[in-house]
C-alpha cells in the first residue's frame, strides 16, 4: 500500500460515485433511555434489557444462587456479555441429554480484557491455574488478542473471577455493546513503535471502560455504591443504553497489518518517521466482518481511512468516534447497528465533520503508509533494544497439552516460571515469548524444544485462523476449529503438487457468518452454512485491505479441495513475480473484485471455469 487508500482499490470505472449517493440526515438527539419512550419507538429488545438492567446488574446476583439449573435467565444471558461471559452448552452432548430428558450441559465462556495482549509471567501462571482448575486444562488465545476459557460451570464463576482479579486482570467489557478488548500491533522488531501502539491501546481501553460498579458487586461481592444504579454519573460516556452494538478498536504499525485494521469499527495506523518513531495516527472507521446468510442488507465491510491525528489527540478521537456511533447507530435493528452501517447510512463526510466537532478542531487528511501482510513473524526476532522475541505457532490458539504432540500448557507454564520478560498474544491466535535477554535465550529455547512447542509451520498454516464453533458456540452452523486442520492437510498436498507449498496464502474458517476469525478478508475463506457445508470466498488481499467474493456455495470439504486444486494449478502457471493468490484470481478473471461492503453480494460465483489440473 503506497497511499492512504486500501491496497488494490477498484479501478476508477468500478467505484461508486459518491456525488450521486443520497445520505440520510443524522439524528441530533441522544439515545432514548426511558422505558416508555423505548417501547413507543419500538427499539430492539436488547435496548429494553439495558434500560431495565440498573447499569448491567439485572438479576445476575440472584441467578447465580439458583442451583437447580446451570443456566441463567434469558435477559441476564444478554447482560452477562458485558461482564465478559457467554452462556453456552456442550452441543456434542445435546442429543444424549435430550434423549434422557436432562437439562443441557450448560457452562460459560469467560473472555478477559487485556489491552494489547500483554501479560507478565506471574499473570500467566495465575491464568494457567484457572485453566487447570475450572476450564478443563485449556487456555485459548483468541482473535481479539486476549484469553478466553470454555466450560466454566455456574458454581465456579465467582471463584474463577476472583482468581482473575487476583492477577490484576478482569473481564469487564470483553463482550457486549461496548468498546471491547483493544488490540495493538505486536511486531517485536519495532520496539519503539510497539511501545507507542501498546500505550495508545491501553489508554483508549482505560478511557472507554464502563464505569458501573456492577462487575465488582456481582463477582467479587464488592460493596454497593451509595445510590447504586440511580447515580447519574455512573456512565458518563455510555449512558443507560451503552452502544447499539459491539465496538472494536485496533492499533496497527506498518508494514505489518497483523491486527487487521480494516476489519474493525475504529483503527489507528501509525505513521512513522525515518527513525521508526510514531509521528501521528491515520484513523480508520467503519470496518466489520459479521453478516447474515441470505440477507443482502447485511455485509462485511473494510474500513475507510478518514483522517490523521497527532498523538496528543488520539484518545479524544477514539472517544468522539465511539460517541457519534452511540448517538447515530441503529437501535431498532441490531443486524444493521454496527458502525459500518452508520457510515453507509450517513456518509463518511458527515461522520468526520461530527467527529471533528466533538474533538474541537479540524483534523488533517490521512498520510501515506504501506502494509505488506496481515500475518505473524515466527521464530526468533531481535528487537531494536538487543532483546529477543520468540513467536510460537499455536493452532487455533488452543493452549493445551496435546497427546503425542506439543504440550503447550505445561511448556508455557515452565517458561513462565523462569521468564524475565513478558508474553504477548497476537491477533492471529499465536503467542510471543517477548523481551528475552540474550543470556536467557538458550534456556527458553531448551524448554521450547523439551515440550515440543512449534516455532513455525507450513506456509498455509502460518496464515490460518479458525474460530471455536462447535461444540460450545451456540451460533455455529458447522465445525471450524476441529475442521480446518484436516482440510489444510489436503490443501497442502494440492499446493505441493503444483509447487506452491512455500507460497503464503491466508486461509480462515468460521462456523457461521458472524466472522469472529475475520474470514472475509482471507484469500481463502470457509464460512459455515450447515453440517459439513461451507460457503467458499476467494479474492481478498493478502494484506487484509480487500474483501473476498463468494465463489462457491454450500461446498462439502471434498468439494472445497476439488474447487481449489485447478485454481492452484492456474496460479502456479500464470502468476506474476510476487503476485499473491487473491490478486491473481481477480487479474486472471476467476472472481470479481469486491470494492467494499455494499458491493459484497454483487457479481458472485466463478466468472470462468478453472480447467482441471
Coordinates of C-alpha atoms in Angstrom, one line a residue:
X1 CA 0.0 0.0 0.0
X2 CA 1.6 3.3 -1.0
X3 CA -1.1 5.8 -0.3
X4 CA -3.9 6.4 2.2
X5 CA -6.3 4.0 0.4
X6 CA -6.5 0.2 0.8
X7 CA -4.3 -1.8 -1.5
X8 CA -5.8 -2.8 -4.8
X9 CA -8.6 -0.4 -4.7
X10 CA -11.1 -1.0 -7.5
X11 CA -10.4 0.5 -10.9
X12 CA -12.0 4.0 -11.3
X13 CA -14.8 2.8 -13.5
X14 CA -15.8 0.2 -10.8
X15 CA -16.0 2.7 -8.0
X16 CA -19.4 4.1 -6.9
X17 CA -19.8 7.8 -7.5
X18 CA -20.1 9.5 -4.0
X19 CA -21.6 12.6 -5.5
X20 CA -24.7 10.5 -6.6
X21 CA -25.1 9.0 -3.2
X22 CA -28.1 10.3 -1.2
X23 CA -27.4 10.0 2.5
X24 CA -29.8 10.3 5.4
X25 CA -29.8 13.2 7.8
X26 CA -28.1 12.3 11.0
X27 CA -30.0 12.4 14.3
X28 CA -29.5 15.2 16.7
X29 CA -30.8 13.7 19.9
X30 CA -29.1 11.4 22.4
X31 CA -30.4 7.7 22.6
X32 CA -33.7 7.0 24.3
X33 CA -33.1 5.9 27.9
X34 CA -36.7 5.8 29.3
X35 CA -38.6 2.6 29.2
X36 CA -41.9 4.0 27.9
X37 CA -40.3 6.0 25.2
X38 CA -38.3 3.0 24.1
X39 CA -41.4 0.9 23.8
X40 CA -43.1 3.7 21.7
X41 CA -40.1 3.9 19.4
X42 CA -40.1 0.1 19.0
X43 CA -36.4 -0.2 19.9
X44 CA -34.6 -3.6 19.7
X45 CA -35.2 -6.0 22.6
X46 CA -31.7 -5.5 23.9
X47 CA -32.3 -1.8 24.4
X48 CA -35.1 -2.5 26.8
X49 CA -32.9 -5.0 28.7
X50 CA -30.2 -2.5 29.1
X51 CA -32.6 0.3 30.3
X52 CA -34.1 -2.0 32.9
X53 CA -30.7 -3.5 34.0
X54 CA -29.7 -0.9 36.5
X55 CA -26.4 -0.4 34.7
X56 CA -25.8 -4.1 33.9
X57 CA -26.9 -5.6 37.2
X58 CA -30.2 -7.2 36.1
X59 CA -30.9 -10.3 38.3
X60 CA -27.5 -11.8 37.8
X61 CA -26.6 -11.9 41.6
X62 CA -29.8 -13.8 42.3
X63 CA -29.5 -16.0 39.3
X64 CA -26.1 -17.3 40.4
X65 CA -27.8 -18.7 43.6
X66 CA -30.3 -20.8 41.7
X67 CA -28.6 -24.2 41.7
X68 CA -31.4 -26.1 40.0
X69 CA -30.1 -25.2 36.6
X70 CA -26.6 -24.4 35.2
X71 CA -28.2 -21.6 33.1
X72 CA -29.3 -18.0 33.9
X73 CA -32.4 -16.1 32.6
X74 CA -32.6 -15.1 29.0
X75 CA -32.3 -11.3 29.8
X76 CA -29.3 -12.0 32.1
X77 CA -27.8 -14.0 29.3
X78 CA -27.6 -10.7 27.4
X79 CA -26.3 -8.7 30.3
X80 CA -23.6 -11.2 31.3
X81 CA -21.9 -10.5 28.0
X82 CA -21.0 -7.0 29.3
X83 CA -19.2 -8.8 32.1
X84 CA -17.1 -10.8 29.6
X85 CA -19.1 -14.0 29.5
X86 CA -21.4 -16.0 27.2
X87 CA -23.7 -18.8 28.4
X88 CA -23.1 -21.9 26.3
X89 CA -23.7 -25.6 26.3
X90 CA -21.8 -28.6 25.0
X91 CA -23.7 -29.3 21.8
X92 CA -21.9 -32.7 21.4
X93 CA -23.9 -33.8 24.4
X94 CA -27.2 -32.3 23.5
X95 CA -28.8 -35.3 21.7
X96 CA -28.0 -37.8 24.5
X97 CA -29.1 -35.4 27.2
X98 CA -32.3 -34.6 25.4
X99 CA -33.0 -38.3 25.0
X100 CA -32.6 -38.7 28.7
X101 CA -34.7 -35.6 29.4
X102 CA -31.8 -33.8 31.1
X103 CA -31.0 -30.1 31.1
X104 CA -28.4 -29.0 28.6
X105 CA -24.8 -29.3 29.7
X106 CA -24.6 -25.5 30.4
X107 CA -21.3 -23.7 31.1
X108 CA -19.8 -20.3 30.4
X109 CA -17.2 -18.9 28.2
X110 CA -15.1 -16.2 30.0
X111 CA -13.1 -13.7 28.0
X112 CA -10.5 -11.4 29.6
X113 CA -9.9 -7.8 28.8
X114 CA -6.1 -7.4 28.2
X115 CA -5.4 -4.3 26.1
X116 CA -2.6 -5.1 23.6
X117 CA -2.5 -8.7 24.7
X118 CA 0.5 -8.3 27.1
X119 CA 0.7 -10.3 30.4
X120 CA 3.6 -10.8 32.8
X121 CA 4.9 -14.3 33.7
X122 CA 3.3 -14.0 37.1
X123 CA -0.1 -13.3 35.5
X124 CA 0.4 -16.2 33.1
X125 CA 0.8 -18.6 36.0
X126 CA -2.4 -17.5 37.5
X127 CA -4.3 -17.8 34.2
X128 CA -2.8 -21.3 33.8
X129 CA -4.0 -22.3 37.3
X130 CA -7.5 -21.1 36.4
X131 CA -7.4 -23.2 33.2
X132 CA -6.4 -26.3 35.1
X133 CA -8.8 -25.8 38.0
X134 CA -12.0 -24.5 36.3
X135 CA -11.7 -24.8 32.5
X136 CA -10.7 -28.3 31.5
X137 CA -7.0 -27.7 31.3
X138 CA -7.1 -25.3 28.3
X139 CA -6.5 -21.6 27.7
X140 CA -7.5 -20.2 24.3
X141 CA -5.7 -17.3 22.6
X142 CA -8.4 -15.6 20.6
X143 CA -8.6 -13.4 17.5
X144 CA -9.3 -10.5 20.0
X145 CA -5.7 -10.7 21.3
X146 CA -6.8 -12.0 24.7
X147 CA -7.5 -15.2 26.5
X148 CA -10.8 -17.0 27.0
X149 CA -11.9 -20.0 29.0
X150 CA -14.5 -22.6 28.0
X151 CA -16.5 -24.9 30.1
X152 CA -16.7 -23.0 33.4
X153 CA -19.8 -24.1 35.2
X154 CA -22.0 -21.6 37.0
X155 CA -21.0 -22.7 40.5
X156 CA -17.3 -21.9 39.7
X157 CA -17.9 -18.5 38.1
X158 CA -17.2 -16.3 41.1
X159 CA -14.1 -18.4 42.1
X160 CA -12.7 -18.0 38.6
X161 CA -13.4 -14.3 38.5
X162 CA -11.8 -13.8 42.0
X163 CA -8.7 -15.6 40.6
X164 CA -8.6 -13.4 37.5
X165 CA -8.9 -10.3 39.8
X166 CA -6.0 -11.6 41.9
X167 CA -3.8 -11.3 38.8
X168 CA -4.9 -7.7 38.4
X169 CA -6.9 -8.6 35.4
X170 CA -10.6 -8.5 34.6
X171 CA -13.3 -9.4 32.1
X172 CA -15.2 -6.1 32.1
X173 CA -16.5 -5.2 28.6
X174 CA -14.8 -8.1 26.9
X175 CA -18.2 -8.7 25.3
X176 CA -21.4 -6.8 24.9
X177 CA -22.5 -3.4 23.4
X178 CA -19.4 -1.6 24.5
X179 CA -15.8 -1.0 23.4
X180 CA -14.3 -4.4 23.6
X181 CA -10.7 -5.5 24.1
X182 CA -8.4 -3.0 22.3
X183 CA -5.9 -4.8 20.1
X184 CA -2.4 -3.4 19.3
X185 CA 0.5 -4.2 17.0
X186 CA 2.9 -6.9 18.3
X187 CA 5.7 -6.8 15.8
X188 CA 8.6 -7.3 18.2
X189 CA 11.3 -5.9 15.9
X190 CA 9.7 -2.4 16.1
X191 CA 10.3 -1.8 19.8
X192 CA 9.7 2.0 19.8
X193 CA 6.6 1.8 17.7
X194 CA 5.3 -1.2 19.6
X195 CA 5.5 0.7 22.8
X196 CA 3.6 3.6 21.4
X197 CA 0.9 1.3 19.9
X198 CA 0.6 -0.6 23.1
X199 CA 0.3 2.5 25.2
X200 CA -2.3 4.0 22.9
X201 CA -4.3 0.8 23.1
X202 CA -4.1 0.8 26.9
X203 CA -5.0 4.5 27.2
X204 CA -8.1 4.0 24.9
X205 CA -9.1 0.9 26.8
X206 CA -9.0 2.7 30.1
X207 CA -10.7 5.8 28.8
X208 CA -13.6 3.9 27.3
X209 CA -14.1 1.4 30.1
X210 CA -17.7 1.3 31.5
X211 CA -17.8 2.9 34.9
X212 CA -20.5 0.9 36.5
X213 CA -19.6 -0.9 39.7
X214 CA -21.8 -3.9 38.8
X215 CA -18.8 -6.2 37.9
X216 CA -17.2 -5.9 41.4
X217 CA -20.6 -6.1 43.2
X218 CA -21.7 -9.3 41.5
X219 CA -18.4 -11.3 41.0
X220 CA -16.3 -10.1 43.9
X221 CA -19.0 -9.3 46.4
X222 CA -17.9 -5.6 46.3
X223 CA -19.7 -3.0 48.3
X224 CA -22.7 -1.5 46.6
X225 CA -22.0 2.1 45.7
X226 CA -24.3 4.5 47.6
X227 CA -27.1 5.4 45.2
X228 CA -26.2 2.4 43.0
X229 CA -27.7 2.4 39.6
X230 CA -29.5 5.6 40.3
X231 CA -26.3 7.7 40.3
X232 CA -26.5 9.9 37.3
X233 CA -22.7 10.0 36.8
X234 CA -22.4 6.1 36.7
X235 CA -21.8 6.0 32.9
X236 CA -20.7 9.5 31.8
X237 CA -19.8 8.2 28.3
X238 CA -22.2 5.3 27.6
X239 CA -25.4 6.3 29.5
X240 CA -28.0 3.7 30.4
X241 CA -28.2 2.1 27.0
X242 CA -24.4 1.8 26.2
X243 CA -23.8 1.3 22.4
X244 CA -26.1 0.0 19.8
X245 CA -23.8 -3.0 19.2
X246 CA -20.3 -4.2 19.9
X247 CA -17.4 -1.8 19.1
X248 CA -13.9 -2.9 18.2
X249 CA -10.7 -0.8 18.2
X250 CA -7.2 -1.8 16.9
X251 CA -3.8 -0.1 16.6
X252 CA -1.6 -1.1 13.7
X253 CA 2.0 -0.4 12.9
X254 CA 3.0 -0.7 9.2
X255 CA 4.3 -2.6 7.4
X256 CA 2.5 -5.4 9.3
X257 CA -1.3 -5.4 9.5
X258 CA -1.5 -8.3 11.8
X259 CA -4.4 -6.7 13.8
X260 CA -6.4 -6.5 10.6
X261 CA -7.1 -2.7 10.9
X262 CA -9.6 -2.6 8.1
X263 CA -11.9 -5.3 9.7
X264 CA -12.8 -3.1 12.7
X265 CA -15.0 -0.3 13.7
X266 CA -12.1 2.0 14.6
X267 CA -8.5 1.8 13.8
X268 CA -5.3 3.7 14.3
X269 CA -2.4 3.3 11.8
X270 CA 1.0 4.5 13.0
X271 CA 2.7 7.0 10.7
X272 CA 6.5 6.6 11.4
X273 CA 9.4 8.9 10.8
X274 CA 12.7 7.6 9.3
X275 CA 13.9 6.5 12.8
X276 CA 10.8 4.4 13.4
X277 CA 9.1 6.8 15.9
X278 CA 5.4 7.5 15.7
X279 CA 4.6 11.0 14.4
X280 CA 0.8 10.5 14.5
X281 CA -2.0 8.2 13.5
X282 CA -4.2 7.7 10.5
X283 CA -7.7 6.9 11.7
X284 CA -9.9 4.3 10.0
X285 CA -13.7 3.9 10.6
X286 CA -16.5 1.5 9.5
X287 CA -14.9 -1.9 9.2
X288 CA -16.7 -5.1 10.4
X289 CA -17.0 -8.7 9.5
X290 CA -20.4 -10.0 10.5
X291 CA -23.4 -10.6 8.2
X292 CA -26.4 -12.9 8.0
X293 CA -26.7 -15.6 5.3
X294 CA -29.4 -14.8 2.8
X295 CA -29.9 -11.2 4.0
X296 CA -28.1 -8.9 1.5
X297 CA -28.7 -5.8 3.6
X298 CA -26.1 -7.2 5.9
X299 CA -22.5 -7.4 4.7
X300 CA -18.9 -7.3 5.9
X301 CA -17.1 -4.0 5.1
X302 CA -13.5 -2.8 5.1
X303 CA -12.9 0.5 6.9
X304 CA -12.4 3.9 5.3
X305 CA -9.2 5.8 6.1
X306 CA -10.8 9.0 7.4
X307 CA -8.2 11.4 8.8
X308 CA -4.8 11.9 10.5
X309 CA -4.4 13.0 14.1
X310 CA -1.5 13.9 16.3
X311 CA -0.6 11.6 19.2
X312 CA -2.0 14.0 21.7
X313 CA -5.4 13.9 20.1
X314 CA -5.7 10.1 19.6
X315 CA -7.7 9.3 22.7
X316 CA -10.0 12.2 22.1
X317 CA -10.6 11.0 18.6
X318 CA -11.4 7.5 19.8
X319 CA -14.0 8.8 22.3
X320 CA -15.5 11.1 19.6
X321 CA -15.9 8.3 17.1
X322 CA -17.4 6.0 19.7
X323 CA -19.9 8.6 21.0
X324 CA -21.0 9.5 17.4
X325 CA -21.8 5.8 16.9
X326 CA -23.5 5.8 20.3
X327 CA -25.8 8.6 19.1
X328 CA -26.2 7.8 15.4
X329 CA -26.2 4.0 15.5
X330 CA -29.3 2.0 14.7
X331 CA -31.1 0.9 17.8
X332 CA -34.2 -0.6 16.2
X333 CA -32.5 -3.3 14.1
X334 CA -29.4 -4.9 15.7
X335 CA -28.4 -6.5 12.3
X336 CA -27.8 -3.0 11.0
X337 CA -26.4 -1.5 14.1
X338 CA -22.6 -1.6 13.7
X339 CA -20.6 1.5 12.8
X340 CA -20.2 0.2 9.2
X341 CA -23.9 0.7 8.6
X342 CA -23.8 4.1 10.2
X343 CA -21.1 5.2 7.8
X344 CA -23.1 3.8 4.9
X345 CA -26.3 5.5 6.1
X346 CA -25.0 9.0 6.8
X347 CA -21.8 9.2 4.8
X348 CA -18.1 9.5 5.7
X349 CA -18.0 13.3 5.2
X350 CA -20.9 13.9 7.7
X351 CA -19.4 11.4 10.2
X352 CA -15.9 13.1 10.0
X353 CA -17.4 16.5 10.5
X354 CA -19.2 15.4 13.6
X355 CA -16.1 13.7 15.0
X356 CA -14.1 16.9 14.4
X357 CA -16.8 18.9 16.1
X358 CA -16.6 16.7 19.2
X359 CA -12.8 16.8 19.2
X360 CA -13.0 20.5 19.0
X361 CA -10.7 21.0 16.0
X362 CA -10.3 20.3 12.3
X363 CA -8.0 17.4 11.7
X364 CA -5.6 16.6 8.8
X365 CA -6.2 14.3 5.9
X366 CA -4.6 10.8 6.0
X367 CA -0.8 10.3 5.4
X368 CA 0.7 7.7 3.1
X369 CA 1.5 4.3 4.5
X370 CA 2.3 0.7 3.3
X371 CA 1.1 -2.7 4.5
X372 CA 2.7 -5.9 3.2
X373 CA 0.9 -8.7 5.1
X374 CA -1.5 -9.5 8.0
X375 CA 0.3 -12.5 9.4
X376 CA 2.8 -13.0 12.2
X377 CA 6.6 -13.5 12.2
X378 CA 7.5 -16.9 13.6
X379 CA 10.7 -18.0 15.4
X380 CA 13.2 -15.7 17.0
X381 CA 13.2 -11.9 16.1
X382 CA 15.8 -9.5 17.5
X383 CA 14.4 -6.2 18.9
X384 CA 16.0 -2.8 18.3
X385 CA 16.9 -2.8 22.0
X386 CA 19.0 -6.0 22.0
X387 CA 16.3 -8.2 23.5
X388 CA 14.9 -11.3 21.7
X389 CA 11.3 -12.4 21.0
X390 CA 10.1 -15.8 20.1
X391 CA 6.8 -16.2 18.3
X392 CA 5.2 -19.7 18.6
X393 CA 2.6 -21.1 16.3
X394 CA -0.4 -22.2 18.3
X395 CA -3.0 -24.0 16.1
X396 CA -6.3 -22.1 16.5
X397 CA -4.8 -20.5 19.7
X398 CA -5.7 -23.6 21.8
X399 CA -3.1 -23.7 24.6
X400 CA -3.4 -27.2 25.9
X401 CA -1.3 -30.4 26.1
X402 CA -1.8 -32.5 23.0
X403 CA -1.4 -36.2 23.4
X404 CA 1.6 -37.2 21.3
X405 CA 2.1 -33.6 20.3
X406 CA 3.1 -30.2 21.6
X407 CA 2.5 -29.7 25.3
X408 CA 1.6 -26.0 25.1
X409 CA 0.0 -25.6 28.6
X410 CA 2.8 -27.3 30.5
X411 CA 5.6 -26.0 28.4
X412 CA 4.5 -22.3 28.6
X413 CA 3.9 -22.8 32.4
X414 CA 7.5 -23.9 32.7
X415 CA 8.7 -21.0 30.7
X416 CA 6.6 -18.5 32.8
X417 CA 8.3 -19.8 35.9
X418 CA 11.7 -18.7 34.6
X419 CA 10.9 -16.0 32.0
X420 CA 12.2 -12.5 32.8
X421 CA 10.3 -10.6 30.1
X422 CA 6.6 -10.8 29.2
X423 CA 4.2 -12.7 27.0
X424 CA 2.2 -11.2 24.1
X425 CA -0.8 -12.6 22.3
X426 CA -1.2 -11.9 18.6
X427 CA -4.4 -11.1 16.8
X428 CA -3.7 -14.3 14.8
X429 CA -4.0 -16.6 17.9
X430 CA -0.3 -17.1 18.5
X431 CA 2.0 -16.4 21.5
X432 CA 5.1 -14.3 21.7
X433 CA 7.7 -15.0 24.4
X434 CA 8.8 -11.4 24.5
X435 CA 11.8 -9.4 25.8
X436 CA 14.1 -12.3 26.4
X437 CA 17.6 -11.2 27.5
X438 CA 20.5 -12.6 25.4
X439 CA 21.7 -14.6 28.4
X440 CA 18.3 -16.4 28.8
X441 CA 17.7 -17.2 25.2
X442 CA 19.3 -20.7 25.3
X443 CA 17.3 -21.7 28.4
X444 CA 14.0 -20.6 26.8
X445 CA 15.0 -22.4 23.6
X446 CA 15.7 -25.6 25.6
X447 CA 12.2 -25.5 27.2
X448 CA 10.5 -24.9 23.8
X449 CA 12.3 -28.0 22.4
X450 CA 11.6 -30.1 25.5
X451 CA 7.8 -29.6 25.3
X452 CA 7.6 -29.7 21.5
X453 CA 6.4 -26.2 21.1
X454 CA 6.1 -25.1 17.5
X455 CA 8.3 -22.2 16.2
X456 CA 6.5 -22.2 12.9
X457 CA 4.5 -24.3 10.5
X458 CA 3.9 -24.7 6.7
X459 CA 3.1 -21.6 4.7
X460 CA -0.6 -22.2 4.7
X461 CA -0.9 -22.9 8.4
X462 CA 1.2 -19.9 9.3
X463 CA -1.5 -17.8 7.8
X464 CA -4.6 -19.6 9.1
X465 CA -7.2 -18.7 11.7
X466 CA -10.3 -20.7 12.9
X467 CA -13.0 -19.7 15.3
X468 CA -14.1 -22.1 18.1
X469 CA -17.5 -23.1 16.6
X470 CA -18.8 -26.5 17.7
X471 CA -19.3 -27.8 20.3
X472 CA -19.5 -24.8 22.5
X473 CA -20.6 -21.8 20.4
X474 CA -24.4 -21.5 20.2
X475 CA -24.3 -19.7 16.9
X476 CA -22.2 -22.2 15.0
X477 CA -23.8 -23.8 12.0
X478 CA -20.8 -26.1 11.2
X479 CA -17.4 -27.1 12.5
X480 CA -14.4 -24.7 12.3
X481 CA -11.5 -25.3 14.8
X482 CA -12.0 -29.1 14.5
X483 CA -12.5 -28.9 10.7
X484 CA -9.7 -26.7 9.4
X485 CA -6.6 -28.8 10.3
X486 CA -7.8 -31.7 8.3
X487 CA -8.8 -29.6 5.3
X488 CA -5.3 -28.0 5.4
X489 CA -3.7 -31.4 5.2
X490 CA -5.5 -32.0 1.9
X491 CA -4.8 -28.4 0.6
X492 CA -1.1 -28.7 1.4
X493 CA -0.9 -31.9 -0.7
X494 CA -2.6 -30.0 -3.5
X495 CA -0.3 -27.0 -3.2
X496 CA 2.8 -29.2 -3.1
X497 CA 1.6 -30.9 -6.3
X498 CA 1.7 -27.5 -8.0
X499 CA 5.0 -26.4 -6.4
X500 CA 3.2 -23.9 -4.2
X501 CA 4.0 -25.4 -0.8
X502 CA 6.0 -22.4 0.3
X503 CA 3.6 -19.8 -1.1
X504 CA 2.0 -17.8 1.8
X505 CA -1.8 -17.8 1.4
X506 CA -4.2 -16.6 4.0
X507 CA -7.0 -19.1 4.9
X508 CA -9.6 -18.7 7.6
X509 CA -12.6 -20.7 8.7
X510 CA -15.7 -19.8 10.8
X511 CA -18.7 -21.9 11.8
X512 CA -21.1 -19.1 11.0
X513 CA -21.2 -15.7 9.1
X514 CA -20.6 -13.6 12.3
X515 CA -17.0 -13.5 11.3
X516 CA -15.0 -14.0 14.6
X517 CA -12.0 -15.2 12.7
X518 CA -12.3 -12.4 10.2
X519 CA -12.8 -14.7 7.2
X520 CA -14.0 -12.3 4.6
X521 CA -10.5 -10.7 4.3
X522 CA -8.7 -14.0 3.9
X523 CA -7.6 -15.1 0.4
X524 CA -9.4 -18.4 1.1
X525 CA -12.4 -18.2 3.4
X526 CA -14.7 -21.0 4.6
X527 CA -17.9 -19.8 6.3
X528 CA -20.2 -22.4 7.8
X529 CA -23.7 -22.9 6.3
X530 CA -24.7 -26.3 7.9
X531 CA -23.2 -29.6 8.9
X532 CA -20.2 -30.2 6.6
X533 CA -21.3 -27.3 4.3
X534 CA -19.4 -24.1 3.7
X535 CA -19.6 -21.0 1.5
X536 CA -16.2 -20.6 -0.2
X537 CA -15.0 -17.0 -0.6
X538 CA -11.9 -16.0 -2.7
X539 CA -10.1 -12.9 -3.9
X540 CA -9.3 -11.0 -0.8
X541 CA -6.0 -9.1 -0.4
X542 CA -3.0 -10.7 1.3
X543 CA -2.6 -7.6 3.5
X544 CA -6.2 -7.6 4.7
X545 CA -7.3 -4.5 2.8
X546 CA -9.9 -6.0 0.4
X547 CA -12.8 -8.3 0.9
X548 CA -13.2 -11.7 -0.9
X549 CA -16.2 -12.7 -3.0
X550 CA -18.5 -15.7 -2.7
X551 CA -17.1 -18.2 -5.2
X552 CA -19.0 -21.4 -4.4
X553 CA -22.0 -22.1 -2.2
X554 CA -22.6 -24.9 0.2
X555 CA -19.5 -26.9 -0.6
X556 CA -18.5 -30.0 1.3
X557 CA -14.9 -30.4 2.4
X558 CA -14.2 -32.7 -0.6
X559 CA -15.8 -30.1 -3.0
X560 CA -13.6 -27.3 -1.5
X561 CA -10.5 -29.2 -2.3
X562 CA -11.9 -30.2 -5.7
X563 CA -12.6 -26.5 -6.4
X564 CA -9.3 -25.1 -5.3
X565 CA -7.0 -27.6 -6.9
X566 CA -7.4 -26.3 -10.5
X567 CA -7.2 -22.7 -9.2
X568 CA -3.9 -23.5 -7.6
X569 CA -2.7 -25.0 -10.9
X570 CA -3.7 -21.9 -12.8
X571 CA -1.9 -19.7 -10.2
X572 CA 1.3 -21.8 -10.4
X573 CA 1.3 -21.3 -14.2
X574 CA 0.1 -17.8 -14.6
X575 CA 1.2 -15.7 -11.6
X576 CA 3.5 -12.7 -11.9
X577 CA 6.5 -12.4 -9.7
X578 CA 5.4 -11.6 -6.1
X579 CA 1.7 -11.7 -7.0
X580 CA -0.5 -13.1 -4.2
X581 CA -3.2 -15.7 -4.7
X582 CA -6.1 -13.4 -4.1
X583 CA -4.8 -10.7 -6.5
X584 CA -4.1 -13.4 -9.2
X585 CA -7.6 -14.8 -9.1
X586 CA -9.0 -11.3 -9.8
X587 CA -6.5 -10.4 -12.6
X588 CA -7.0 -13.8 -14.2
X589 CA -10.7 -13.3 -14.3
X590 CA -11.7 -16.2 -11.9
X591 CA -13.6 -14.0 -9.4
X592 CA -14.8 -10.4 -9.2
X593 CA -13.1 -7.8 -7.1
X594 CA -15.1 -6.6 -4.1
X595 CA -15.0 -2.8 -3.9
X596 CA -16.5 -2.7 -0.4
X597 CA -19.4 -3.8 1.8
X598 CA -22.4 -2.9 -0.3
X599 CA -20.7 -4.5 -3.3
X600 CA -20.0 -7.7 -1.4
X601 CA -23.1 -9.6 -2.6
X602 CA -22.9 -8.5 -6.3
X603 CA -21.2 -10.5 -9.1
X604 CA -20.8 -13.6 -7.0
X605 CA -19.7 -17.0 -8.3
X606 CA -17.0 -18.2 -10.6
X607 CA -16.6 -15.9 -13.6
X608 CA -15.0 -18.7 -15.6
X609 CA -14.4 -22.4 -15.3
X610 CA -10.9 -23.4 -14.0
X611 CA -9.6 -26.2 -16.0
X612 CA -8.9 -29.4 -14.1
X613 CA -5.2 -29.8 -13.2

